[in-house]
PDB file of C-alpha atoms in Angstrom:
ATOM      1  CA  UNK A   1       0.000   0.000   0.000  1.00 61.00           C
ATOM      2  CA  UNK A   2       2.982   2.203   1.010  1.00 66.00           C
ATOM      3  CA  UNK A   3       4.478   1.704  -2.197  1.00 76.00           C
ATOM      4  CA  UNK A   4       1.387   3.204  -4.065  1.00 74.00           C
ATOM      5  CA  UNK A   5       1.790   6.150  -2.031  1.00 73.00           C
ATOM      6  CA  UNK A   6       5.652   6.214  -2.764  1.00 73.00           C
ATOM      7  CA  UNK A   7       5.308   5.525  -6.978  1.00 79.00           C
ATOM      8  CA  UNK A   8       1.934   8.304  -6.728  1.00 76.00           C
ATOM      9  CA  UNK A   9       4.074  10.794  -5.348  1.00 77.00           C
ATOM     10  CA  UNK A  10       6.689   9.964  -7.647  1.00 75.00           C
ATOM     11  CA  UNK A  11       4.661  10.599 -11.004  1.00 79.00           C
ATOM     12  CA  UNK A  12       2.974  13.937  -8.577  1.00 79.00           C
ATOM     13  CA  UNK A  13       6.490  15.028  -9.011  1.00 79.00           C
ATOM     14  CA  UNK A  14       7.145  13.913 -12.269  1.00 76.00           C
ATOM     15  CA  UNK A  15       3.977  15.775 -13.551  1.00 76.00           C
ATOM     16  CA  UNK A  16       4.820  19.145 -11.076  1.00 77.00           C
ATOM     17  CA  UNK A  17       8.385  19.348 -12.826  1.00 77.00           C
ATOM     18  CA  UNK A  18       7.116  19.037 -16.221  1.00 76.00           C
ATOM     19  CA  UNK A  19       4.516  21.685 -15.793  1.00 77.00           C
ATOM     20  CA  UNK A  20       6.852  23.966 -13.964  1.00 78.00           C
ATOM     21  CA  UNK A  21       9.682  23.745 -16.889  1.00 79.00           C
ATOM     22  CA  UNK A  22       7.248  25.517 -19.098  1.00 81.00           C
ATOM     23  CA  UNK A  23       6.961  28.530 -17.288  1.00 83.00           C
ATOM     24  CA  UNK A  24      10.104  30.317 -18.234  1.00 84.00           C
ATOM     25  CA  UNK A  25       8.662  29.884 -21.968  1.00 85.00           C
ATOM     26  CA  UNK A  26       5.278  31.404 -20.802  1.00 89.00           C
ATOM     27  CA  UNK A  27       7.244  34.259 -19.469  1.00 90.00           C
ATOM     28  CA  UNK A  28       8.962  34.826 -22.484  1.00 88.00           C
ATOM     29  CA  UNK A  29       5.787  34.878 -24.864  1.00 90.00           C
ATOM     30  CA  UNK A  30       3.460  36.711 -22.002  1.00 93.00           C
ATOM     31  CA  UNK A  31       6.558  39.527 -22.304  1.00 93.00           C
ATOM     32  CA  UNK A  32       6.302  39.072 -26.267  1.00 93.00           C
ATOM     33  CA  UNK A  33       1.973  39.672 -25.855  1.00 95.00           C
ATOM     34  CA  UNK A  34       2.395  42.125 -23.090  1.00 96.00           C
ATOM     35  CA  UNK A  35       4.886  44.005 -25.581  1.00 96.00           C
ATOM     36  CA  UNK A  36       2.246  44.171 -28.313  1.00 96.00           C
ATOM     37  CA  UNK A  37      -0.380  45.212 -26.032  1.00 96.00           C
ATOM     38  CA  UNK A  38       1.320  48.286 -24.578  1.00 97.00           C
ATOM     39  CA  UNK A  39       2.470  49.338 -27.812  1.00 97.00           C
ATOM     40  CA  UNK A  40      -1.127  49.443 -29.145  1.00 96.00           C
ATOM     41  CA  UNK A  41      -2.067  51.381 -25.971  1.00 97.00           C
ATOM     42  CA  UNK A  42       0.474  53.717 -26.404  1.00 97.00           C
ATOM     43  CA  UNK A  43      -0.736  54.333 -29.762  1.00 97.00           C
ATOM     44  CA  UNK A  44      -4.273  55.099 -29.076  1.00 95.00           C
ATOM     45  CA  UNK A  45      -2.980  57.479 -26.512  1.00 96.00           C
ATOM     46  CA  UNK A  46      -0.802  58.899 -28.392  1.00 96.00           C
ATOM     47  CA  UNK A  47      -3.638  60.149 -31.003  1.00 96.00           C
ATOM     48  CA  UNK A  48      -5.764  61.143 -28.072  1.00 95.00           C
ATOM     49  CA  UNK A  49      -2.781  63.636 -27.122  1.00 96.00           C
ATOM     50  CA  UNK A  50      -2.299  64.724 -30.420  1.00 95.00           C
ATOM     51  CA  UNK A  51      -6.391  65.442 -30.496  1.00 94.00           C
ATOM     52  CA  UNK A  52      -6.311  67.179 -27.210  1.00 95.00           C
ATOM     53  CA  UNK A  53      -3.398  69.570 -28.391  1.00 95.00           C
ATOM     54  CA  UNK A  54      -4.774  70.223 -31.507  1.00 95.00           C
ATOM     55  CA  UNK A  55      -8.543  71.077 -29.490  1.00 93.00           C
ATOM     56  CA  UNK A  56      -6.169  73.469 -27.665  1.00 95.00           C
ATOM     57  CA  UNK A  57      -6.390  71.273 -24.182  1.00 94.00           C
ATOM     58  CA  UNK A  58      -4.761  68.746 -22.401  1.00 94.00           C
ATOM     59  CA  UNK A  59      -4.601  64.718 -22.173  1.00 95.00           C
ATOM     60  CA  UNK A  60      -6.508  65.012 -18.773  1.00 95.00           C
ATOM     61  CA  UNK A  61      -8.532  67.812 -20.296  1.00 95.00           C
ATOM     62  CA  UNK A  62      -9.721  65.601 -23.296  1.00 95.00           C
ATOM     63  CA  UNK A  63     -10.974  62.783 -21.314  1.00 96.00           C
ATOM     64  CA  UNK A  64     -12.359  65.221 -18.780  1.00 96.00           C
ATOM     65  CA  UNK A  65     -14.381  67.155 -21.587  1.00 95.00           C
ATOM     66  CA  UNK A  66     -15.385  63.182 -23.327  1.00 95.00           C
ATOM     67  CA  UNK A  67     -16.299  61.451 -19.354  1.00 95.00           C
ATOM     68  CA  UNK A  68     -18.780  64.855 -19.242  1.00 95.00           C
ATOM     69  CA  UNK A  69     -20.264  65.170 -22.722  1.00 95.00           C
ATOM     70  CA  UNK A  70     -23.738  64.354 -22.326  1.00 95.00           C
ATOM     71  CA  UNK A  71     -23.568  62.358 -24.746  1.00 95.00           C
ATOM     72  CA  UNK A  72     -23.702  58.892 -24.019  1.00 96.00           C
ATOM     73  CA  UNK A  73     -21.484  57.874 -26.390  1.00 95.00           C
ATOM     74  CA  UNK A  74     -18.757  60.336 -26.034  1.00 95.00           C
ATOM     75  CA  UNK A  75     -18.997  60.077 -22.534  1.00 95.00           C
ATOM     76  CA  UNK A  76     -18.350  56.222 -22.712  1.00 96.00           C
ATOM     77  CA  UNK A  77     -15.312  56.674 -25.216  1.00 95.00           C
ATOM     78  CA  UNK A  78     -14.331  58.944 -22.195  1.00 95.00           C
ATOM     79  CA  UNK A  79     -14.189  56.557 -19.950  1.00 96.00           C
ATOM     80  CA  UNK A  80     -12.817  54.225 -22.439  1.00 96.00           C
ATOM     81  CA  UNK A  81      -9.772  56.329 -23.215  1.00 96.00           C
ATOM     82  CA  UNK A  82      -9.496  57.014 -19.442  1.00 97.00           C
ATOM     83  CA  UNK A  83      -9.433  53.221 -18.807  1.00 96.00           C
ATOM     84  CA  UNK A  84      -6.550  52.327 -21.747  1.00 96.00           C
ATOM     85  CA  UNK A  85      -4.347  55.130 -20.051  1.00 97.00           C
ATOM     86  CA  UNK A  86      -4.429  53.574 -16.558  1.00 96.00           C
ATOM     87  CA  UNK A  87      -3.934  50.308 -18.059  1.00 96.00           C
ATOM     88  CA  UNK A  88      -1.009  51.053 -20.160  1.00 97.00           C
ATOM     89  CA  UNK A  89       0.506  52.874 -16.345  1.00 96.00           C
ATOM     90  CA  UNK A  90       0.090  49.104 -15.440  1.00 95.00           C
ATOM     91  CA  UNK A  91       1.472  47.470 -18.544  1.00 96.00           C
ATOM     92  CA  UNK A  92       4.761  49.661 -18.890  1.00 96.00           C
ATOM     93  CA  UNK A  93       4.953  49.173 -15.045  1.00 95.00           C
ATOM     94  CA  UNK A  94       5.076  45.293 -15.666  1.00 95.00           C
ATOM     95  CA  UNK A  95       7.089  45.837 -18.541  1.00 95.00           C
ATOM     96  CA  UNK A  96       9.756  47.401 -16.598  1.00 95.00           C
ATOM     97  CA  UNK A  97       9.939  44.622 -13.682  1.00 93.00           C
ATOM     98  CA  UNK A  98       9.819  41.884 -16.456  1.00 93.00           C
ATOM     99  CA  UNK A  99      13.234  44.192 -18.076  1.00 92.00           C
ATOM    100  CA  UNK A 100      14.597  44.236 -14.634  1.00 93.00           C
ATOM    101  CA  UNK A 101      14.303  40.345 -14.016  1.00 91.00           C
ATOM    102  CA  UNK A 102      17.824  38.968 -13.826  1.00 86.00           C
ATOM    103  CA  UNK A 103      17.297  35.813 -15.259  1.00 85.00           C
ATOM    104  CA  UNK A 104      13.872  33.826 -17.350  1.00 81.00           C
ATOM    105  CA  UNK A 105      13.218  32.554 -13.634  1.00 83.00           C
ATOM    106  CA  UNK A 106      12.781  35.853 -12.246  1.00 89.00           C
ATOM    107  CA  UNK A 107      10.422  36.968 -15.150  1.00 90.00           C
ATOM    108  CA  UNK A 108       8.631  34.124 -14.326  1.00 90.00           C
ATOM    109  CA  UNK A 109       8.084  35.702 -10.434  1.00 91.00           C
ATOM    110  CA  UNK A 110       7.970  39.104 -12.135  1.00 92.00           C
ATOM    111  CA  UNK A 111       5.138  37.815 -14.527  1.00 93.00           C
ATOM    112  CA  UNK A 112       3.401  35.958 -11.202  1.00 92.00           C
ATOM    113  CA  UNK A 113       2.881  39.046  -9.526  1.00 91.00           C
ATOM    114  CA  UNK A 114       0.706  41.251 -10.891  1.00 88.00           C
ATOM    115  CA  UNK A 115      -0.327  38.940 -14.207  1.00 93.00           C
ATOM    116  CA  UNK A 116      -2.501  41.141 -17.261  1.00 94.00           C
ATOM    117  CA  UNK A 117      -5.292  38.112 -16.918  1.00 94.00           C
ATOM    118  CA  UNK A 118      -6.160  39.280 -20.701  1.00 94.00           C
ATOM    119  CA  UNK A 119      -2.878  38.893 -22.028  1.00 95.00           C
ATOM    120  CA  UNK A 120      -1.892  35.951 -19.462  1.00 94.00           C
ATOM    121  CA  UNK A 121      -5.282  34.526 -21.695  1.00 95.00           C
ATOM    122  CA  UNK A 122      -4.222  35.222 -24.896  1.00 94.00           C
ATOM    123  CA  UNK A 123      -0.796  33.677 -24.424  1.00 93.00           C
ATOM    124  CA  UNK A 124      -2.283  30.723 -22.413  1.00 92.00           C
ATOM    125  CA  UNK A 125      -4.306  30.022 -25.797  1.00 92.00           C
ATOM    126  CA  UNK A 126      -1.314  30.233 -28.028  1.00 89.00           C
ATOM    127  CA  UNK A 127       0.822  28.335 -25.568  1.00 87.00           C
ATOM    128  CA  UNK A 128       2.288  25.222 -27.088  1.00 80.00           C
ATOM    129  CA  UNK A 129       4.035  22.905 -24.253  1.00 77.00           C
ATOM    130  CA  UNK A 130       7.911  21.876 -25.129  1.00 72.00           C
ATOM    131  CA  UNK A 131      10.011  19.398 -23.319  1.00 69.00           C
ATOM    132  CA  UNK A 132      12.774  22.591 -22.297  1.00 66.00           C
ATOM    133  CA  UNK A 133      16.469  22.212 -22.748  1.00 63.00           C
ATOM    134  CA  UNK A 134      17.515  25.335 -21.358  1.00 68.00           C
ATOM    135  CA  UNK A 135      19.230  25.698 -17.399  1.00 74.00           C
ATOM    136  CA  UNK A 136      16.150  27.430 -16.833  1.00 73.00           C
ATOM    137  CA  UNK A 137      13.473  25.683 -17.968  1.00 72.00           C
ATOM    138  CA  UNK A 138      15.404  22.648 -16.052  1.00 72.00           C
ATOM    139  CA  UNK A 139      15.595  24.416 -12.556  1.00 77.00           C
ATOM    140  CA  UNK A 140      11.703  25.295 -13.487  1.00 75.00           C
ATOM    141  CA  UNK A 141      11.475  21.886 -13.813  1.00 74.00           C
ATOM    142  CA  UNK A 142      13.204  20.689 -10.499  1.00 76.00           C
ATOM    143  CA  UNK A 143      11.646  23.378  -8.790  1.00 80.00           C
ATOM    144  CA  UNK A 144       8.137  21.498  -9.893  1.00 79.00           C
ATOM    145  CA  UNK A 145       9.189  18.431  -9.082  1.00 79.00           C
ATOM    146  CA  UNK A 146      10.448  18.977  -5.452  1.00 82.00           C
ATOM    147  CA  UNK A 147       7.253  21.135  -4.742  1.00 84.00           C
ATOM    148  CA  UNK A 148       4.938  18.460  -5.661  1.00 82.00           C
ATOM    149  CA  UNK A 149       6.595  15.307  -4.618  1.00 77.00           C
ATOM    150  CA  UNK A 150       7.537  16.701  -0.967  1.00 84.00           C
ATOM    151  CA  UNK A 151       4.027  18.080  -1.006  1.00 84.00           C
ATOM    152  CA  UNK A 152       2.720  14.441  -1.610  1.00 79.00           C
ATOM    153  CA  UNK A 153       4.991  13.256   0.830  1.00 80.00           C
ATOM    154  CA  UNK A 154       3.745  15.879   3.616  1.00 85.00           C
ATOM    155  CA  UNK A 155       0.183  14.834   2.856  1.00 84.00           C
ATOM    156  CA  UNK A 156       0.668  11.129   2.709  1.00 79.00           C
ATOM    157  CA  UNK A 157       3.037  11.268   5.525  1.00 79.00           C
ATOM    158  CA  UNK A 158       0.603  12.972   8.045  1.00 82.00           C
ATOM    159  CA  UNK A 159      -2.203  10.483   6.505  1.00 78.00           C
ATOM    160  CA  UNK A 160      -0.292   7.736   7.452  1.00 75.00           C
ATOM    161  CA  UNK A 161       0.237   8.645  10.735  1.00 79.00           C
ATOM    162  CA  UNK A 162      -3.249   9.305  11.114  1.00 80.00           C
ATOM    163  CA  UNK A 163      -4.348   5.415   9.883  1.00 74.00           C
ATOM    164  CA  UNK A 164      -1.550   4.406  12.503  1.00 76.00           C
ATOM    165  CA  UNK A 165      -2.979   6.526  15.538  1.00 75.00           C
ATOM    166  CA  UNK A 166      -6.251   5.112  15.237  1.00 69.00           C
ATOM    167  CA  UNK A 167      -6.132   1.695  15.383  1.00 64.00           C
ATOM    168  CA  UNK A 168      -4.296   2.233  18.940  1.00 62.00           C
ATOM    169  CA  UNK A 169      -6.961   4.877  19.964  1.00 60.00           C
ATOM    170  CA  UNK A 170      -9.872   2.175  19.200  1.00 58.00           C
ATOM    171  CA  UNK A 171      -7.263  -0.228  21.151  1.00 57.00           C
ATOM    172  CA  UNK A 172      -7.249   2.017  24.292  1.00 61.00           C
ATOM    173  CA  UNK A 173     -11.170   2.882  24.520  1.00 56.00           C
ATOM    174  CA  UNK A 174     -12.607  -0.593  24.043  1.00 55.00           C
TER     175      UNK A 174
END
């Protein structure tokens, strides 16, 4: 029975490292998706400055002047265009950490942090699983591995214990 436990937790770990070595990959192609995404952002704001200035007014103005219109519509591509400038603040923000990441297993962490769930999405679709043969994408690997096989062994080794205790417990009450 013990050696179920043993060989489960074996292919736990086997199936935590391979998962694990593909996140330095992820990383790399959420950075690539993340990339495209800011850029587009900082295109559409870049035309609404270039609108403001030429209206005479301000970035903050514009969007100001559109969230007010009482026009529904204008007022919603307000909100819109208020809503793609905060979230490019949070892309190039991300951007940076994921520049400032030492090595693919820090962009990993980086990446972990504060995830884009639509671009984490988008690259999650696109994502095509390889066996890595990189350093990194091996210490991913190992990393996997030893989390989910000494996780398996915690559980199973506190279960055990608990199938040993009560057969003496029943023991001492009857």
């Amino acid at each position: 029975m013990f050696r179920v436990f043993r060989t489960l937790g074996l292919a736990l770990g086997l199936l935590g490292g391979a998962v694990a070595a593909q996140a330095p990959e992820f990383a790399q192609q959420y950075a690539q998706r993340l990339g495209g995404a800011a850029d587009e952002l900082r295109r559409q704001v870049a035309v609404l400055e270039l609108d403001a200035q030429a209206s005479g007014t301000t970035r903050e103005g514009a969007v100001d002047r559109l969230r007010s219109n009482p026009d529904q519509l204008v007022s919603r591509r307000g909100a819109a265009a208020q809503a793609d400038i905060a979230r490019l603040a949070r892309l190039s923000a991300q951007q940076q950490a994921l520049a400032s990441a030492t090595s693919p297993l820090g962009r990993v962490v980086a990446m972990l942090r504060d995830p884009d769930m639509p671009v984490a999405e988008a690259a999650y679709r696109d994502f095509s699983p390889a066996i890595p043969t990189n350093a990194d994408g091996l210490a991913a690997g190992l990393i996997g591995f030893f989390a989910a096989w000494g996780g398996w062994r915690i559980v199973s080794d506190v279960g055990r214990r608990t199938l040993r205790r009560r057969p003496r417990e029943a023991a001492t009450v009857a």
